[in-house]
JSON list of C-alpha atoms in Angstrom, two decimals:
[
{"chain": "O", "resi": 1, "resn": "MET", "atom": "CA", "xyz": [-36.00, 4.39, 12.00]},
{"chain": "O", "resi": 2, "resn": "PRO", "atom": "CA", "xyz": [-36.93, 1.07, 13.57]},
{"chain": "O", "resi": 3, "resn": "LEU", "atom": "CA", "xyz": [-37.31, 1.14, 17.33]},
{"chain": "O", "resi": 4, "resn": "PRO", "atom": "CA", "xyz": [-37.12, -2.49, 18.52]},
{"chain": "O", "resi": 5, "resn": "PHE", "atom": "CA", "xyz": [-37.90, -1.58, 22.11]},
{"chain": "O", "resi": 6, "resn": "LEU", "atom": "CA", "xyz": [-41.37, -0.39, 21.02]},
{"chain": "O", "resi": 7, "resn": "THR", "atom": "CA", "xyz": [-42.46, -3.75, 19.63]},
{"chain": "O", "resi": 8, "resn": "ALA", "atom": "CA", "xyz": [-43.84, -6.52, 21.80]},
{"chain": "O", "resi": 9, "resn": "ASP", "atom": "CA", "xyz": [-41.37, -9.22, 20.87]},
{"chain": "O", "resi": 10, "resn": "GLY", "atom": "CA", "xyz": [-38.33, -6.96, 20.35]},
{"chain": "O", "resi": 11, "resn": "VAL", "atom": "CA", "xyz": [-38.22, -7.64, 16.60]},
{"chain": "O", "resi": 12, "resn": "SER", "atom": "CA", "xyz": [-38.84, -4.73, 14.27]},
{"chain": "O", "resi": 13, "resn": "ASP", "atom": "CA", "xyz": [-39.99, -4.80, 10.66]},
{"chain": "O", "resi": 14, "resn": "ALA", "atom": "CA", "xyz": [-36.44, -4.12, 9.45]},
{"chain": "O", "resi": 15, "resn": "ASP", "atom": "CA", "xyz": [-35.22, -7.33, 11.12]},
{"chain": "O", "resi": 16, "resn": "ASP", "atom": "CA", "xyz": [-37.85, -9.37, 9.25]},
{"chain": "O", "resi": 17, "resn": "VAL", "atom": "CA", "xyz": [-36.49, -8.31, 5.87]},
{"chain": "O", "resi": 18, "resn": "GLY", "atom": "CA", "xyz": [-33.11, -9.88, 6.56]},
{"chain": "O", "resi": 19, "resn": "ASP", "atom": "CA", "xyz": [-31.04, -7.65, 4.31]},
{"chain": "O", "resi": 20, "resn": "GLU", "atom": "CA", "xyz": [-29.41, -4.36, 5.13]},
{"chain": "O", "resi": 21, "resn": "VAL", "atom": "CA", "xyz": [-30.83, -1.28, 3.44]},
{"chain": "O", "resi": 22, "resn": "LEU", "atom": "CA", "xyz": [-28.25, 1.03, 1.91]},
{"chain": "O", "resi": 23, "resn": "ALA", "atom": "CA", "xyz": [-28.03, 4.53, 3.31]},
{"chain": "O", "resi": 24, "resn": "HIS", "atom": "CA", "xyz": [-29.02, 6.01, -0.05]},
{"chain": "O", "resi": 25, "resn": "ALA", "atom": "CA", "xyz": [-31.87, 3.57, -0.82]},
{"chain": "O", "resi": 26, "resn": "ASP", "atom": "CA", "xyz": [-34.66, 5.65, 0.71]},
{"chain": "O", "resi": 27, "resn": "ASP", "atom": "CA", "xyz": [-37.00, 8.05, -1.07]},
{"chain": "O", "resi": 28, "resn": "ASP", "atom": "CA", "xyz": [-35.42, 11.29, 0.19]},
{"chain": "O", "resi": 29, "resn": "HIS", "atom": "CA", "xyz": [-32.48, 11.68, -2.20]},
{"chain": "O", "resi": 30, "resn": "ASP", "atom": "CA", "xyz": [-32.56, 15.48, -2.29]},
{"chain": "O", "resi": 31, "resn": "ARG", "atom": "CA", "xyz": [-31.31, 15.82, 1.27]},
{"chain": "O", "resi": 32, "resn": "TRP", "atom": "CA", "xyz": [-27.57, 16.18, 1.86]},
{"chain": "O", "resi": 33, "resn": "ARG", "atom": "CA", "xyz": [-26.20, 13.31, 3.94]},
{"chain": "O", "resi": 34, "resn": "ARG", "atom": "CA", "xyz": [-22.85, 12.02, 5.07]},
{"chain": "O", "resi": 35, "resn": "PRO", "atom": "CA", "xyz": [-22.32, 8.44, 3.81]},
{"chain": "O", "resi": 36, "resn": "TYR", "atom": "CA", "xyz": [-20.30, 7.54, 6.91]},
{"chain": "O", "resi": 37, "resn": "ARG", "atom": "CA", "xyz": [-20.33, 8.26, 10.63]},
{"chain": "O", "resi": 38, "resn": "PRO", "atom": "CA", "xyz": [-18.08, 10.90, 12.15]},
{"chain": "O", "resi": 39, "resn": "GLY", "atom": "CA", "xyz": [-15.00, 9.30, 13.62]},
{"chain": "O", "resi": 40, "resn": "PRO", "atom": "CA", "xyz": [-14.02, 9.15, 17.28]},
{"chain": "O", "resi": 41, "resn": "TRP", "atom": "CA", "xyz": [-11.30, 11.77, 16.91]},
{"chain": "O", "resi": 42, "resn": "ARG", "atom": "CA", "xyz": [-13.70, 14.28, 15.39]},
{"chain": "O", "resi": 43, "resn": "VAL", "atom": "CA", "xyz": [-16.32, 13.60, 18.06]},
{"chain": "O", "resi": 44, "resn": "ALA", "atom": "CA", "xyz": [-13.73, 13.82, 20.86]},
{"chain": "O", "resi": 45, "resn": "ILE", "atom": "CA", "xyz": [-12.39, 17.16, 19.61]},
{"chain": "O", "resi": 46, "resn": "ALA", "atom": "CA", "xyz": [-15.93, 18.54, 19.29]},
{"chain": "O", "resi": 47, "resn": "ALA", "atom": "CA", "xyz": [-16.80, 17.27, 22.78]},
{"chain": "O", "resi": 48, "resn": "LEU", "atom": "CA", "xyz": [-13.75, 18.99, 24.25]},
{"chain": "O", "resi": 49, "resn": "LEU", "atom": "CA", "xyz": [-14.70, 22.22, 22.50]},
{"chain": "O", "resi": 50, "resn": "LEU", "atom": "CA", "xyz": [-18.26, 21.95, 23.82]},
{"chain": "O", "resi": 51, "resn": "LEU", "atom": "CA", "xyz": [-16.89, 21.39, 27.34]},
{"chain": "O", "resi": 52, "resn": "LEU", "atom": "CA", "xyz": [-14.64, 24.43, 26.94]},
{"chain": "O", "resi": 53, "resn": "SER", "atom": "CA", "xyz": [-17.58, 26.53, 25.74]},
{"chain": "O", "resi": 54, "resn": "ALA", "atom": "CA", "xyz": [-19.62, 25.43, 28.77]},
{"chain": "O", "resi": 55, "resn": "PHE", "atom": "CA", "xyz": [-16.86, 26.66, 31.08]},
{"chain": "O", "resi": 56, "resn": "MET", "atom": "CA", "xyz": [-16.63, 29.88, 29.10]},
{"chain": "O", "resi": 57, "resn": "LEU", "atom": "CA", "xyz": [-20.39, 30.43, 29.42]},
{"chain": "O", "resi": 58, "resn": "LEU", "atom": "CA", "xyz": [-20.07, 29.82, 33.17]},
{"chain": "O", "resi": 59, "resn": "ALA", "atom": "CA", "xyz": [-17.28, 32.40, 33.27]},
{"chain": "O", "resi": 60, "resn": "THR", "atom": "CA", "xyz": [-19.54, 34.80, 31.37]},
{"chain": "O", "resi": 61, "resn": "MET", "atom": "CA", "xyz": [-22.22, 34.38, 34.01]},
{"chain": "O", "resi": 62, "resn": "ILE", "atom": "CA", "xyz": [-19.72, 34.89, 36.84]},
{"chain": "O", "resi": 63, "resn": "VAL", "atom": "CA", "xyz": [-18.31, 38.03, 35.25]},
{"chain": "O", "resi": 64, "resn": "ALA", "atom": "CA", "xyz": [-21.81, 39.43, 34.65]},
{"chain": "O", "resi": 65, "resn": "PHE", "atom": "CA", "xyz": [-23.07, 38.75, 38.18]},
{"chain": "O", "resi": 66, "resn": "ALA", "atom": "CA", "xyz": [-19.86, 39.78, 39.93]},
{"chain": "O", "resi": 67, "resn": "GLY", "atom": "CA", "xyz": [-20.12, 43.26, 38.49]},
{"chain": "O", "resi": 68, "resn": "GLY", "atom": "CA", "xyz": [-17.24, 42.97, 36.06]},
{"chain": "O", "resi": 69, "resn": "GLY", "atom": "CA", "xyz": [-19.08, 45.10, 33.56]},
{"chain": "O", "resi": 70, "resn": "TRP", "atom": "CA", "xyz": [-21.02, 44.36, 30.43]},
{"chain": "O", "resi": 71, "resn": "ALA", "atom": "CA", "xyz": [-17.94, 44.71, 28.24]},
{"chain": "O", "resi": 72, "resn": "GLY", "atom": "CA", "xyz": [-16.17, 41.84, 30.01]},
{"chain": "O", "resi": 73, "resn": "ALA", "atom": "CA", "xyz": [-19.27, 39.65, 30.01]},
{"chain": "O", "resi": 74, "resn": "GLY", "atom": "CA", "xyz": [-19.93, 40.45, 26.36]},
{"chain": "O", "resi": 75, "resn": "SER", "atom": "CA", "xyz": [-16.40, 39.51, 25.32]},
{"chain": "O", "resi": 76, "resn": "CYS", "atom": "CA", "xyz": [-16.63, 36.25, 27.31]},
{"chain": "O", "resi": 77, "resn": "LEU", "atom": "CA", "xyz": [-19.98, 35.50, 25.69]},
{"chain": "O", "resi": 78, "resn": "ALA", "atom": "CA", "xyz": [-18.63, 36.22, 22.19]},
{"chain": "O", "resi": 79, "resn": "ALA", "atom": "CA", "xyz": [-15.63, 33.96, 22.79]},
{"chain": "O", "resi": 80, "resn": "ALA", "atom": "CA", "xyz": [-17.86, 31.18, 24.15]},
{"chain": "O", "resi": 81, "resn": "LEU", "atom": "CA", "xyz": [-20.18, 31.41, 21.15]},
{"chain": "O", "resi": 82, "resn": "ALA", "atom": "CA", "xyz": [-17.18, 31.30, 18.78]},
{"chain": "O", "resi": 83, "resn": "VAL", "atom": "CA", "xyz": [-15.92, 28.11, 20.46]},
{"chain": "O", "resi": 84, "resn": "LEU", "atom": "CA", "xyz": [-19.43, 26.64, 20.34]},
{"chain": "O", "resi": 85, "resn": "ALA", "atom": "CA", "xyz": [-19.74, 27.43, 16.63]},
{"chain": "O", "resi": 86, "resn": "SER", "atom": "CA", "xyz": [-16.31, 25.86, 16.04]},
{"chain": "O", "resi": 87, "resn": "ALA", "atom": "CA", "xyz": [-17.42, 22.65, 17.75]},
{"chain": "O", "resi": 88, "resn": "LEU", "atom": "CA", "xyz": [-20.56, 22.45, 15.63]},
{"chain": "O", "resi": 89, "resn": "GLN", "atom": "CA", "xyz": [-18.62, 23.16, 12.43]},
{"chain": "O", "resi": 90, "resn": "MET", "atom": "CA", "xyz": [-16.08, 20.50, 13.42]},
{"chain": "O", "resi": 91, "resn": "LEU", "atom": "CA", "xyz": [-18.93, 17.96, 13.40]},
{"chain": "O", "resi": 92, "resn": "ARG", "atom": "CA", "xyz": [-20.11, 19.11, 9.95]},
{"chain": "O", "resi": 93, "resn": "VAL", "atom": "CA", "xyz": [-16.71, 18.78, 8.27]},
{"chain": "O", "resi": 94, "resn": "GLY", "atom": "CA", "xyz": [-16.56, 15.92, 5.78]},
{"chain": "O", "resi": 95, "resn": "VAL", "atom": "CA", "xyz": [-18.04, 14.64, 2.54]},
{"chain": "O", "resi": 96, "resn": "TRP", "atom": "CA", "xyz": [-21.77, 14.94, 1.95]},
{"chain": "O", "resi": 97, "resn": "VAL", "atom": "CA", "xyz": [-23.73, 13.50, -0.98]},
{"chain": "O", "resi": 98, "resn": "SER", "atom": "CA", "xyz": [-27.18, 13.93, -2.47]},
{"chain": "O", "resi": 99, "resn": "ARG", "atom": "CA", "xyz": [-28.91, 13.43, -5.78]},
{"chain": "O", "resi": 100, "resn": "THR", "atom": "CA", "xyz": [-27.55, 16.77, -7.02]},
{"chain": "O", "resi": 101, "resn": "GLY", "atom": "CA", "xyz": [-23.87, 16.24, -6.33]},
{"chain": "O", "resi": 102, "resn": "LEU", "atom": "CA", "xyz": [-20.93, 15.83, -4.03]},
{"chain": "O", "resi": 103, "resn": "ARG", "atom": "CA", "xyz": [-20.16, 18.36, -1.32]},
{"chain": "O", "resi": 104, "resn": "ARG", "atom": "CA", "xyz": [-16.87, 18.65, 0.56]},
{"chain": "O", "resi": 105, "resn": "VAL", "atom": "CA", "xyz": [-17.45, 20.65, 3.73]},
{"chain": "O", "resi": 106, "resn": "GLY", "atom": "CA", "xyz": [-14.28, 22.09, 5.20]},
{"chain": "O", "resi": 107, "resn": "PHE", "atom": "CA", "xyz": [-13.89, 24.12, 8.35]},
{"chain": "O", "resi": 108, "resn": "PHE", "atom": "CA", "xyz": [-13.88, 27.41, 6.43]},
{"chain": "O", "resi": 109, "resn": "VAL", "atom": "CA", "xyz": [-14.73, 26.49, 2.83]},
{"chain": "O", "resi": 110, "resn": "THR", "atom": "CA", "xyz": [-17.47, 24.33, 1.32]},
{"chain": "O", "resi": 111, "resn": "ARG", "atom": "CA", "xyz": [-17.26, 23.15, -2.27]},
{"chain": "O", "resi": 112, "resn": "THR", "atom": "CA", "xyz": [-20.06, 21.44, -4.20]},
{"chain": "O", "resi": 113, "resn": "ILE", "atom": "CA", "xyz": [-19.47, 19.49, -7.41]},
{"chain": "O", "resi": 114, "resn": "PRO", "atom": "CA", "xyz": [-22.53, 18.43, -9.43]},
{"chain": "O", "resi": 115, "resn": "TRP", "atom": "CA", "xyz": [-22.52, 14.76, -10.45]},
{"chain": "O", "resi": 116, "resn": "ASN", "atom": "CA", "xyz": [-22.51, 15.65, -14.15]},
{"chain": "O", "resi": 117, "resn": "GLU", "atom": "CA", "xyz": [-19.12, 17.38, -13.68]},
{"chain": "O", "resi": 118, "resn": "VAL", "atom": "CA", "xyz": [-17.53, 14.43, -11.83]},
{"chain": "O", "resi": 119, "resn": "THR", "atom": "CA", "xyz": [-15.40, 12.40, -14.22]},
{"chain": "O", "resi": 120, "resn": "GLY", "atom": "CA", "xyz": [-14.01, 9.90, -11.72]},
{"chain": "O", "resi": 121, "resn": "LEU", "atom": "CA", "xyz": [-13.27, 8.95, -8.13]},
{"chain": "O", "resi": 122, "resn": "ARG", "atom": "CA", "xyz": [-10.04, 7.16, -7.23]},
{"chain": "O", "resi": 123, "resn": "THR", "atom": "CA", "xyz": [-8.42, 5.85, -4.10]},
{"chain": "O", "resi": 124, "resn": "VAL", "atom": "CA", "xyz": [-4.70, 6.61, -4.35]},
{"chain": "O", "resi": 125, "resn": "GLN", "atom": "CA", "xyz": [-1.61, 6.17, -2.20]},
{"chain": "O", "resi": 126, "resn": "GLN", "atom": "CA", "xyz": [-0.07, 9.54, -1.48]},
{"chain": "O", "resi": 127, "resn": "PRO", "atom": "CA", "xyz": [1.24, 11.69, 1.36]},
{"chain": "O", "resi": 128, "resn": "VAL", "atom": "CA", "xyz": [-1.76, 12.81, 3.45]},
{"chain": "O", "resi": 129, "resn": "ARG", "atom": "CA", "xyz": [-2.11, 15.13, 6.40]},
{"chain": "O", "resi": 130, "resn": "TRP", "atom": "CA", "xyz": [-2.25, 13.51, 9.82]},
{"chain": "O", "resi": 131, "resn": "LEU", "atom": "CA", "xyz": [-5.42, 14.77, 11.59]},
{"chain": "O", "resi": 132, "resn": "GLY", "atom": "CA", "xyz": [-5.40, 17.80, 9.30]},
{"chain": "O", "resi": 133, "resn": "LEU", "atom": "CA", "xyz": [-2.12, 19.05, 10.78]},
{"chain": "O", "resi": 134, "resn": "PRO", "atom": "CA", "xyz": [0.85, 20.12, 8.61]},
{"chain": "O", "resi": 135, "resn": "ARG", "atom": "CA", "xyz": [2.64, 16.81, 9.27]},
{"chain": "O", "resi": 136, "resn": "THR", "atom": "CA", "xyz": [2.20, 14.37, 6.37]},
{"chain": "O", "resi": 137, "resn": "VAL", "atom": "CA", "xyz": [2.36, 10.60, 6.38]},
{"chain": "O", "resi": 138, "resn": "GLN", "atom": "CA", "xyz": [1.97, 8.01, 3.64]},
{"chain": "O", "resi": 139, "resn": "GLY", "atom": "CA", "xyz": [-1.66, 6.96, 3.36]},
{"chain": "O", "resi": 140, "resn": "GLN", "atom": "CA", "xyz": [-4.72, 6.50, 1.20]},
{"chain": "O", "resi": 141, "resn": "ALA", "atom": "CA", "xyz": [-6.84, 9.31, -0.16]},
{"chain": "O", "resi": 142, "resn": "LEU", "atom": "CA", "xyz": [-10.10, 9.37, -2.08]},
{"chain": "O", "resi": 143, "resn": "THR", "atom": "CA", "xyz": [-9.77, 11.99, -4.82]},
{"chain": "O", "resi": 144, "resn": "VAL", "atom": "CA", "xyz": [-12.34, 13.29, -7.26]},
{"chain": "O", "resi": 145, "resn": "SER", "atom": "CA", "xyz": [-11.67, 14.28, -10.85]},
{"chain": "O", "resi": 146, "resn": "ALA", "atom": "CA", "xyz": [-14.00, 16.90, -12.23]},
{"chain": "O", "resi": 147, "resn": "ARG", "atom": "CA", "xyz": [-14.28, 18.96, -15.38]},
{"chain": "O", "resi": 148, "resn": "GLY", "atom": "CA", "xyz": [-12.46, 22.26, -15.12]},
{"chain": "O", "resi": 149, "resn": "VAL", "atom": "CA", "xyz": [-10.36, 21.18, -12.13]},
{"chain": "O", "resi": 150, "resn": "GLU", "atom": "CA", "xyz": [-6.63, 20.78, -12.75]},
{"chain": "O", "resi": 151, "resn": "GLU", "atom": "CA", "xyz": [-5.61, 19.08, -9.49]},
{"chain": "O", "resi": 152, "resn": "PRO", "atom": "CA", "xyz": [-8.07, 16.52, -8.08]},
{"chain": "O", "resi": 153, "resn": "PRO", "atom": "CA", "xyz": [-9.17, 17.58, -4.60]},
{"chain": "O", "resi": 154, "resn": "VAL", "atom": "CA", "xyz": [-8.86, 15.11, -1.74]},
{"chain": "O", "resi": 155, "resn": "LEU", "atom": "CA", "xyz": [-12.22, 14.11, -0.29]},
{"chain": "O", "resi": 156, "resn": "LEU", "atom": "CA", "xyz": [-11.25, 11.59, 2.38]},
{"chain": "O", "resi": 157, "resn": "THR", "atom": "CA", "xyz": [-8.01, 10.29, 3.83]},
{"chain": "O", "resi": 158, "resn": "ASP", "atom": "CA", "xyz": [-7.33, 7.35, 6.09]},
{"chain": "O", "resi": 159, "resn": "HIS", "atom": "CA", "xyz": [-5.46, 9.65, 8.50]},
{"chain": "O", "resi": 160, "resn": "ASN", "atom": "CA", "xyz": [-8.08, 12.35, 9.06]},
{"chain": "O", "resi": 161, "resn": "ALA", "atom": "CA", "xyz": [-10.20, 12.72, 12.20]},
{"chain": "O", "resi": 162, "resn": "ASP", "atom": "CA", "xyz": [-12.86, 10.34, 10.86]},
{"chain": "O", "resi": 163, "resn": "PHE", "atom": "CA", "xyz": [-10.70, 7.40, 9.83]},
{"chain": "O", "resi": 164, "resn": "LEU", "atom": "CA", "xyz": [-7.46, 7.46, 11.85]},
{"chain": "O", "resi": 165, "resn": "SER", "atom": "CA", "xyz": [-6.68, 3.82, 12.77]},
{"chain": "O", "resi": 166, "resn": "ARG", "atom": "CA", "xyz": [-9.94, 2.71, 11.10]},
{"chain": "O", "resi": 167, "resn": "ALA", "atom": "CA", "xyz": [-8.92, 1.39, 7.68]},
{"chain": "O", "resi": 168, "resn": "GLU", "atom": "CA", "xyz": [-12.10, -0.67, 7.21]},
{"chain": "O", "resi": 169, "resn": "ALA", "atom": "CA", "xyz": [-14.28, 2.39, 7.89]},
{"chain": "O", "resi": 170, "resn": "PHE", "atom": "CA", "xyz": [-12.29, 4.35, 5.28]},
{"chain": "O", "resi": 171, "resn": "ASP", "atom": "CA", "xyz": [-12.83, 1.57, 2.73]},
{"chain": "O", "resi": 172, "resn": "ARG", "atom": "CA", "xyz": [-16.57, 1.45, 3.44]},
{"chain": "O", "resi": 173, "resn": "ALA", "atom": "CA", "xyz": [-16.89, 5.24, 3.21]},
{"chain": "O", "resi": 174, "resn": "SER", "atom": "CA", "xyz": [-14.97, 5.48, -0.05]},
{"chain": "O", "resi": 175, "resn": "ASP", "atom": "CA", "xyz": [-17.04, 2.62, -1.48]},
{"chain": "O", "resi": 176, "resn": "ALA", "atom": "CA", "xyz": [-20.24, 4.41, -0.42]},
{"chain": "O", "resi": 177, "resn": "VAL", "atom": "CA", "xyz": [-19.17, 7.66, -2.09]},
{"chain": "O", "resi": 178, "resn": "GLU", "atom": "CA", "xyz": [-18.20, 5.75, -5.24]},
{"chain": "O", "resi": 179, "resn": "ALA", "atom": "CA", "xyz": [-21.60, 4.00, -5.22]},
{"chain": "O", "resi": 180, "resn": "TRP", "atom": "CA", "xyz": [-23.36, 7.37, -5.09]},
{"chain": "O", "resi": 181, "resn": "ALA", "atom": "CA", "xyz": [-21.17, 8.57, -7.94]},
{"chain": "O", "resi": 182, "resn": "GLU", "atom": "CA", "xyz": [-21.93, 5.55, -10.11]},
{"chain": "O", "resi": 183, "resn": "GLU", "atom": "CA", "xyz": [-25.65, 5.86, -9.45]},
{"chain": "O", "resi": 184, "resn": "TYR", "atom": "CA", "xyz": [-26.01, 9.57, -10.15]},
{"chain": "O", "resi": 185, "resn": "ARG", "atom": "CA", "xyz": [-23.23, 10.44, -12.61]},
{"chain": "O", "resi": 186, "resn": "ALA", "atom": "CA", "xyz": [-25.13, 8.97, -15.54]},
{"chain": "O", "resi": 187, "resn": "VAL", "atom": "CA", "xyz": [-28.57, 10.09, -14.37]},
{"chain": "O", "resi": 188, "resn": "PRO", "atom": "CA", "xyz": [-29.35, 13.78, -14.99]},
{"chain": "O", "resi": 189, "resn": "ALA", "atom": "CA", "xyz": [-30.51, 15.46, -11.76]}
]
């Protein structure tokens, strides 16, 4: 990672090259990575959950020191840790790619599809969930077709917590996932 504030003239080696390096153009292809940044809605929800867990940990300390008993402090601590784990999982949710395949991380379920099983990726217009809630709106979705899968699962939508009101970011992310697919579908891992 170039650090321009560490160089004398403020110009790093990456600025001298003049062209942008793709996120998947480095040597470490075996590591799972998200080809896009988490969106502001996802970060805001996780930040609120982290704030709530901080208050719950403070309540745990108050209950423990006020003599409320270890059972009350333990239940407050367990609840705070559950909220903290939820916030961290909220930040992990999304699509991850590596040389071995495509991984869709959900809040409760993670599914990995090897590149040799992926038959196609398509951006389609269809009803999509708004921020993951039961309400659906008309939007775009990136779906993956794989061998042995009857209904193509939705990877990304333009109305989820990463891309709500950010159509250009959705297009860049779907293009990045499709670029990974084109590069590694034909190459055996």
